Amino acid sequence: MDLEDLIVPIGVPVTIVTIVFVVACVVAMAFSFGVKYPKVEEYTLDQRWDRSPLLFSATDIEPMALARHAEASDVDGGSASGKW
């Protein structure tokens, strides 16, 4: 049995499954327009901030494999410090 003999038995089911998934995605998108999501509260500077501070930093990430001139202290991102 040649590889060319398997094109139709494998290709037709894969094509049918792909078409079914595409139609299912289109139908799901068509019915998702009526979905209501909660409104995100917008924060402005005149409001009191009542949450704890968030400090995002990438210093905990292991050093990435850089193309060249990489040293052990090279990390992705930076650090932040200061008083809250």
PDB file of C-alpha atoms in Angstrom:
ATOM      1  CA  MET A   1       0.000   0.000   0.000  1.00  0.00           C
ATOM      2  CA  ASP A   2       1.507   3.310  -1.093  1.00  0.00           C
ATOM      3  CA  LEU A   3       1.284   6.558   0.804  1.00  0.00           C
ATOM      4  CA  GLU A   4      -0.740   7.993  -2.057  1.00  0.00           C
ATOM      5  CA  ASP A   5      -3.452   5.423  -1.379  1.00  0.00           C
ATOM      6  CA  LEU A   6      -3.985   6.925   2.107  1.00  0.00           C
ATOM      7  CA  ILE A   7      -4.626  10.478   0.946  1.00  0.00           C
ATOM      8  CA  VAL A   8      -8.386  10.038   0.481  1.00  0.00           C
ATOM      9  CA  PRO A   9      -9.079   7.819   3.545  1.00  0.00           C
ATOM     10  CA  ILE A  10      -7.226  10.263   5.805  1.00  0.00           C
ATOM     11  CA  GLY A  11      -7.885  13.549   4.001  1.00  0.00           C
ATOM     12  CA  VAL A  12     -11.680  13.313   3.717  1.00  0.00           C
ATOM     13  CA  PRO A  13     -12.358  12.740   7.457  1.00  0.00           C
ATOM     14  CA  VAL A  14      -9.875  15.471   8.418  1.00  0.00           C
ATOM     15  CA  THR A  15     -11.565  17.878   6.000  1.00  0.00           C
ATOM     16  CA  ILE A  16     -15.029  17.004   7.329  1.00  0.00           C
ATOM     17  CA  VAL A  17     -13.937  17.432  10.964  1.00  0.00           C
ATOM     18  CA  THR A  18     -12.333  20.788  10.123  1.00  0.00           C
ATOM     19  CA  ILE A  19     -15.496  22.032   8.410  1.00  0.00           C
ATOM     20  CA  VAL A  20     -17.627  20.907  11.385  1.00  0.00           C
ATOM     21  CA  PHE A  21     -15.359  22.774  13.824  1.00  0.00           C
ATOM     22  CA  VAL A  22     -15.408  25.933  11.694  1.00  0.00           C
ATOM     23  CA  VAL A  23     -19.217  25.850  11.498  1.00  0.00           C
ATOM     24  CA  ALA A  24     -19.416  25.256  15.265  1.00  0.00           C
ATOM     25  CA  CYS A  25     -17.146  28.252  15.903  1.00  0.00           C
ATOM     26  CA  VAL A  26     -19.219  30.489  13.629  1.00  0.00           C
ATOM     27  CA  VAL A  27     -22.447  29.397  15.349  1.00  0.00           C
ATOM     28  CA  ALA A  28     -20.890  29.975  18.789  1.00  0.00           C
ATOM     29  CA  MET A  29     -19.770  33.471  17.764  1.00  0.00           C
ATOM     30  CA  ALA A  30     -23.218  34.244  16.346  1.00  0.00           C
ATOM     31  CA  PHE A  31     -24.896  33.428  19.658  1.00  0.00           C
ATOM     32  CA  SER A  32     -22.303  35.169  21.844  1.00  0.00           C
ATOM     33  CA  PHE A  33     -23.311  38.729  20.930  1.00  0.00           C
ATOM     34  CA  GLY A  34     -26.055  38.793  23.572  1.00  0.00           C
ATOM     35  CA  VAL A  35     -23.718  37.873  26.433  1.00  0.00           C
ATOM     36  CA  LYS A  36     -23.460  40.604  29.063  1.00  0.00           C
ATOM     37  CA  TYR A  37     -20.205  41.032  30.908  1.00  0.00           C
ATOM     38  CA  PRO A  38     -19.885  42.959  34.180  1.00  0.00           C
ATOM     39  CA  LYS A  39     -18.819  46.555  33.726  1.00  0.00           C
ATOM     40  CA  VAL A  40     -15.261  47.246  34.802  1.00  0.00           C
ATOM     41  CA  GLU A  41     -15.088  50.055  37.326  1.00  0.00           C
ATOM     42  CA  GLU A  42     -12.835  52.800  36.064  1.00  0.00           C
ATOM     43  CA  TYR A  43     -10.486  54.284  38.626  1.00  0.00           C
ATOM     44  CA  THR A  44      -9.727  57.994  38.549  1.00  0.00           C
ATOM     45  CA  LEU A  45      -7.191  59.873  40.641  1.00  0.00           C
ATOM     46  CA  ASP A  46      -9.856  61.763  42.575  1.00  0.00           C
ATOM     47  CA  GLN A  47     -11.034  58.481  44.156  1.00  0.00           C
ATOM     48  CA  ARG A  48      -9.505  56.999  47.300  1.00  0.00           C
ATOM     49  CA  TRP A  49      -7.377  53.889  46.586  1.00  0.00           C
ATOM     50  CA  ASP A  50      -8.565  51.207  49.018  1.00  0.00           C
ATOM     51  CA  ARG A  51      -6.575  48.248  47.736  1.00  0.00           C
ATOM     52  CA  SER A  52      -3.154  47.054  48.733  1.00  0.00           C
ATOM     53  CA  PRO A  53      -0.322  48.130  46.419  1.00  0.00           C
ATOM     54  CA  LEU A  54       0.685  45.930  43.522  1.00  0.00           C
ATOM     55  CA  LEU A  55       4.277  45.865  42.426  1.00  0.00           C
ATOM     56  CA  PHE A  56       5.075  43.979  39.253  1.00  0.00           C
ATOM     57  CA  SER A  57       8.654  43.071  38.563  1.00  0.00           C
ATOM     58  CA  ALA A  58      10.391  40.542  36.372  1.00  0.00           C
ATOM     59  CA  THR A  59      13.455  40.117  38.538  1.00  0.00           C
ATOM     60  CA  ASP A  60      12.231  36.714  39.734  1.00  0.00           C
ATOM     61  CA  ILE A  61      12.437  35.316  36.209  1.00  0.00           C
ATOM     62  CA  GLU A  62      15.458  33.171  35.534  1.00  0.00           C
ATOM     63  CA  PRO A  63      17.914  34.762  33.105  1.00  0.00           C
ATOM     64  CA  MET A  64      16.853  34.213  29.541  1.00  0.00           C
ATOM     65  CA  ALA A  65      19.095  32.800  26.883  1.00  0.00           C
ATOM     66  CA  LEU A  66      20.175  35.956  25.095  1.00  0.00           C
ATOM     67  CA  ALA A  67      21.671  35.953  21.633  1.00  0.00           C
ATOM     68  CA  ARG A  68      25.040  37.327  22.740  1.00  0.00           C
ATOM     69  CA  HIS A  69      26.806  39.239  25.510  1.00  0.00           C
ATOM     70  CA  ALA A  70      24.798  37.429  28.170  1.00  0.00           C
ATOM     71  CA  GLU A  71      26.020  37.474  31.698  1.00  0.00           C
ATOM     72  CA  ALA A  72      24.700  35.768  34.801  1.00  0.00           C
ATOM     73  CA  SER A  73      23.135  39.030  35.994  1.00  0.00           C
ATOM     74  CA  ASP A  74      21.102  39.580  32.811  1.00  0.00           C
ATOM     75  CA  VAL A  75      17.389  39.184  33.517  1.00  0.00           C
ATOM     76  CA  ASP A  76      14.199  39.878  31.624  1.00  0.00           C
ATOM     77  CA  GLY A  77      12.622  43.051  32.943  1.00  0.00           C
ATOM     78  CA  GLY A  78      13.744  45.230  35.800  1.00  0.00           C
ATOM     79  CA  SER A  79      13.078  45.990  39.383  1.00  0.00           C
ATOM     80  CA  ALA A  80      11.156  48.608  41.292  1.00  0.00           C
ATOM     81  CA  SER A  81      11.545  50.007  44.763  1.00  0.00           C
ATOM     82  CA  GLY A  82      10.163  52.830  46.803  1.00  0.00           C
ATOM     83  CA  LYS A  83       7.769  53.772  49.583  1.00  0.00           C
ATOM     84  CA  TRP A  84       4.067  53.245  49.405  1.00  0.00           C
TER      85      TRP A  84
END
